[in-house]
mmCIF file of C-alpha atoms in Angstrom:
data_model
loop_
_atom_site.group_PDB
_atom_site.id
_atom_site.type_symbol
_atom_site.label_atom_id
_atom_site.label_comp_id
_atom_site.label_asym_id
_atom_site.label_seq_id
_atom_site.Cartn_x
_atom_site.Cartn_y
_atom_site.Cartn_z
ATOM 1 C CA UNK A 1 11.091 22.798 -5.550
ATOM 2 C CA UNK A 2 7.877 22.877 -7.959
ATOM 3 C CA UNK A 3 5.611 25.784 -7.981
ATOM 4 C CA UNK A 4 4.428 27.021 -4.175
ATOM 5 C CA UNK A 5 7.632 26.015 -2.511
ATOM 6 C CA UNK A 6 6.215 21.846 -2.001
ATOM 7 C CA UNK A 7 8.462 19.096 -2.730
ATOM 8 C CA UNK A 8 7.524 16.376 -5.501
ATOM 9 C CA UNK A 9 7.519 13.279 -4.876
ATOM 10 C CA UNK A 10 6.804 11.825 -8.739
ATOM 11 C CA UNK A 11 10.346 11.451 -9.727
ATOM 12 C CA UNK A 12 10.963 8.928 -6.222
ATOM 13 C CA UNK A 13 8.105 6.597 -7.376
ATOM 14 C CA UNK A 14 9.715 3.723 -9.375
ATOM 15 C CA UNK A 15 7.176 1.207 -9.483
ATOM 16 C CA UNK A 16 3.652 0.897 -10.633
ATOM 17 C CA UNK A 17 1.011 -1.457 -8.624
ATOM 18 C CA UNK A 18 -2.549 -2.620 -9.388
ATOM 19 C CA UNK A 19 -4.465 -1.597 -7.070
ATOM 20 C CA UNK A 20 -7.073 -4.545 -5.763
ATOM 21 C CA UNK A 21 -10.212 -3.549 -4.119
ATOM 22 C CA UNK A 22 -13.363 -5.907 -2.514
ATOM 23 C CA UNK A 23 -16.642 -5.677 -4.361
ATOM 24 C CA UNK A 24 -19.642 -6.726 -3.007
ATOM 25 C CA UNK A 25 -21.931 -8.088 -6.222
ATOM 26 C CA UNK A 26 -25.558 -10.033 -6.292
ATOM 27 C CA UNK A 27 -25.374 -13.568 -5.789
ATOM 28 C CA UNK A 28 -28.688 -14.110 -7.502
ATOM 29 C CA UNK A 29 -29.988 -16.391 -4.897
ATOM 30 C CA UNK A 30 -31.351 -12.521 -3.167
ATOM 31 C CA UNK A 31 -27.679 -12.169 -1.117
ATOM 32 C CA UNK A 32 -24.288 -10.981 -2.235
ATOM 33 C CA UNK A 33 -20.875 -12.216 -3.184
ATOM 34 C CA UNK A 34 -17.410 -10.437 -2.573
ATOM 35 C CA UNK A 35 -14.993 -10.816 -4.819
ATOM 36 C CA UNK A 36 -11.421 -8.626 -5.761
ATOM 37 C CA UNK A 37 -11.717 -6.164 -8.550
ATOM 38 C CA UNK A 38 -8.722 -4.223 -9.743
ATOM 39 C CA UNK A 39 -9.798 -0.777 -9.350
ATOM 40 C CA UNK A 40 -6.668 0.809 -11.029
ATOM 41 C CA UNK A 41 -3.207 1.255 -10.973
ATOM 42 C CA UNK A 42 -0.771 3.603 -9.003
ATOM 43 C CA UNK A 43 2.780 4.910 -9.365
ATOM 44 C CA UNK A 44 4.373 3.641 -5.870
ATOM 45 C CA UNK A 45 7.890 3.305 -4.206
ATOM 46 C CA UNK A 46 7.908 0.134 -2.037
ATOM 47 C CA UNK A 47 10.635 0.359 1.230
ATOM 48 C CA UNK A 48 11.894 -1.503 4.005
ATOM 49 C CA UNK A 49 10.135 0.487 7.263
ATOM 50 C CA UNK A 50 12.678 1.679 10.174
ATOM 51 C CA UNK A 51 13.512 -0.540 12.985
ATOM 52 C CA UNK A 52 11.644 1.787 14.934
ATOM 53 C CA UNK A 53 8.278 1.784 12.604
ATOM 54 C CA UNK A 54 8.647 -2.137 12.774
ATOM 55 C CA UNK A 55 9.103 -2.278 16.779
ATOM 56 C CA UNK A 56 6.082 -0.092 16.920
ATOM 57 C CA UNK A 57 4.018 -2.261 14.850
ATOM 58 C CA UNK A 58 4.761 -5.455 16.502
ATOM 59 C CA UNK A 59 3.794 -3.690 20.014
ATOM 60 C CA UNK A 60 0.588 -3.090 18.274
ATOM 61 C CA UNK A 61 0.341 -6.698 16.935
ATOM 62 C CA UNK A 62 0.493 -5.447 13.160
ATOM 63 C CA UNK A 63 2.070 -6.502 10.234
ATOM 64 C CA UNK A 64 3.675 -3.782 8.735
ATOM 65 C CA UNK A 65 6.509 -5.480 6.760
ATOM 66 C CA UNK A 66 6.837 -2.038 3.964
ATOM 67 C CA UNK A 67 6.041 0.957 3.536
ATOM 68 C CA UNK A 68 4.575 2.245 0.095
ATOM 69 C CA UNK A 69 5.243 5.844 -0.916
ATOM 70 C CA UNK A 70 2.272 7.258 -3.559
ATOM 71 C CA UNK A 71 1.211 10.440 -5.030
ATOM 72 C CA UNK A 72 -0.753 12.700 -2.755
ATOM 73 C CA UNK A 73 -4.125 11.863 -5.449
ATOM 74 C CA UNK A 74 -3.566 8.002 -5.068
ATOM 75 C CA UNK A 75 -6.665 6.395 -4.467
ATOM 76 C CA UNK A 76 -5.543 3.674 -1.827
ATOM 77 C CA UNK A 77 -7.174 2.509 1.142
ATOM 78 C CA UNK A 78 -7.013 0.304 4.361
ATOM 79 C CA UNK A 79 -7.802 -3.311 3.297
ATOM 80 C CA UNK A 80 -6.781 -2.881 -0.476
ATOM 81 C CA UNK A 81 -4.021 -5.079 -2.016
ATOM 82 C CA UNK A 82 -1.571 -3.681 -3.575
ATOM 83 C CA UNK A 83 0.236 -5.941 -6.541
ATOM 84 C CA UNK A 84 2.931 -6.432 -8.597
ATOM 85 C CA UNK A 85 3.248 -9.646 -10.360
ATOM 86 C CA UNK A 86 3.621 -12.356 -7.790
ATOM 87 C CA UNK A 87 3.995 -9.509 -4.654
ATOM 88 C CA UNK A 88 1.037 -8.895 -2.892
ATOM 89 C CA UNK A 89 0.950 -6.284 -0.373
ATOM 90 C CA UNK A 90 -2.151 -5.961 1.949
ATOM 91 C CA UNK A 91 -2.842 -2.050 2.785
ATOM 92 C CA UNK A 92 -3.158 -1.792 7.134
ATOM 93 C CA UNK A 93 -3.178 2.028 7.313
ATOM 94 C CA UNK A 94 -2.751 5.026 4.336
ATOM 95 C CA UNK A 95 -1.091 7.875 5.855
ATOM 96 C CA UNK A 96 -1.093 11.943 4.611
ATOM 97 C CA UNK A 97 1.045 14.166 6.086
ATOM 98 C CA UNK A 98 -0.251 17.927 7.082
ATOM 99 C CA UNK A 99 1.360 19.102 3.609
ATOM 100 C CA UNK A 100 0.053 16.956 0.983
ATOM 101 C CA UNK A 101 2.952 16.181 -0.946
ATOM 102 C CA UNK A 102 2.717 12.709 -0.833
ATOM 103 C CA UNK A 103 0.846 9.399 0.796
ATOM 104 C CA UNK A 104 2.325 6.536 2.463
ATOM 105 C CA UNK A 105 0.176 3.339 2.487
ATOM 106 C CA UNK A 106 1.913 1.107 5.849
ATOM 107 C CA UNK A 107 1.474 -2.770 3.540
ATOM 108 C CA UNK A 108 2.108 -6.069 4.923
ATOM 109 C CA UNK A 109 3.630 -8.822 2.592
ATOM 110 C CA UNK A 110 1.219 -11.905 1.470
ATOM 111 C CA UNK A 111 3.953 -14.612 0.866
ATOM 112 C CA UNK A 112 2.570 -17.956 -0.528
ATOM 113 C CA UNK A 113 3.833 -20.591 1.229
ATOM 114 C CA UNK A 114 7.411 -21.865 0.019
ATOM 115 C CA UNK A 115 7.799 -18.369 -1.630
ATOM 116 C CA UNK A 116 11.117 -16.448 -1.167
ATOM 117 C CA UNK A 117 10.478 -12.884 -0.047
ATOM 118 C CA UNK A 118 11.271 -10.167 -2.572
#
């Protein structure tokens, strides 16, 4: 236990992930552009979800293929990419439990066609 009795969860995060963000920029033409900007990186741990997480998400017609474990700070949020290489992982929902001792970002996959999953 650190200091004030919370868990850490530093120690679980094996991974590090850009973090990919839409930016809205002038066109010059007097409208605007959108484009992905990296807007840092985060230390993350990348799981399979539960059966049950997965069920849940398909009633709800998401996605969620992962779940992402970050630092309570991490500055990730719903519509983000997260990346690794050739993994991209789009963020549906960032979750913080009532104790802030860590965040959970709920990703789906991007697979490019013809690519084996991870």
């Amino acid at each position: 236990m650190s200091p004030g009795g919370r868990l850490r969860v530093g120690h679980l995060l094996n991974r590090t992930l850009a973090v990919w963000r839409v930016t809205t920029v002038p066109d010059g033409a007097g409208g605007q552009a959108t484009s992905w900007t990296q807007a840092g990186t985060v230390a993350a741990k990348v799981d399979q979800p539960s059966a049950r997480e997965r069920m849940l998400a398909q009633q709800a017609g998401s996605e969620h293929t992962h779940n992402v474990y970050l630092l309570p700070t991490a500055d990730v949020r719903r519509g983000d990419e997260l990346r690794d290489g050739a993994e991209r992982y789009r963020v549906l929902a960032v979750i913080s439990p009532s104790t802030p001792i860590y965040r959970r970002a709920d990703v789906h996959l991007i697979q490019t066609e013809g690519t084996p999953p991870p």
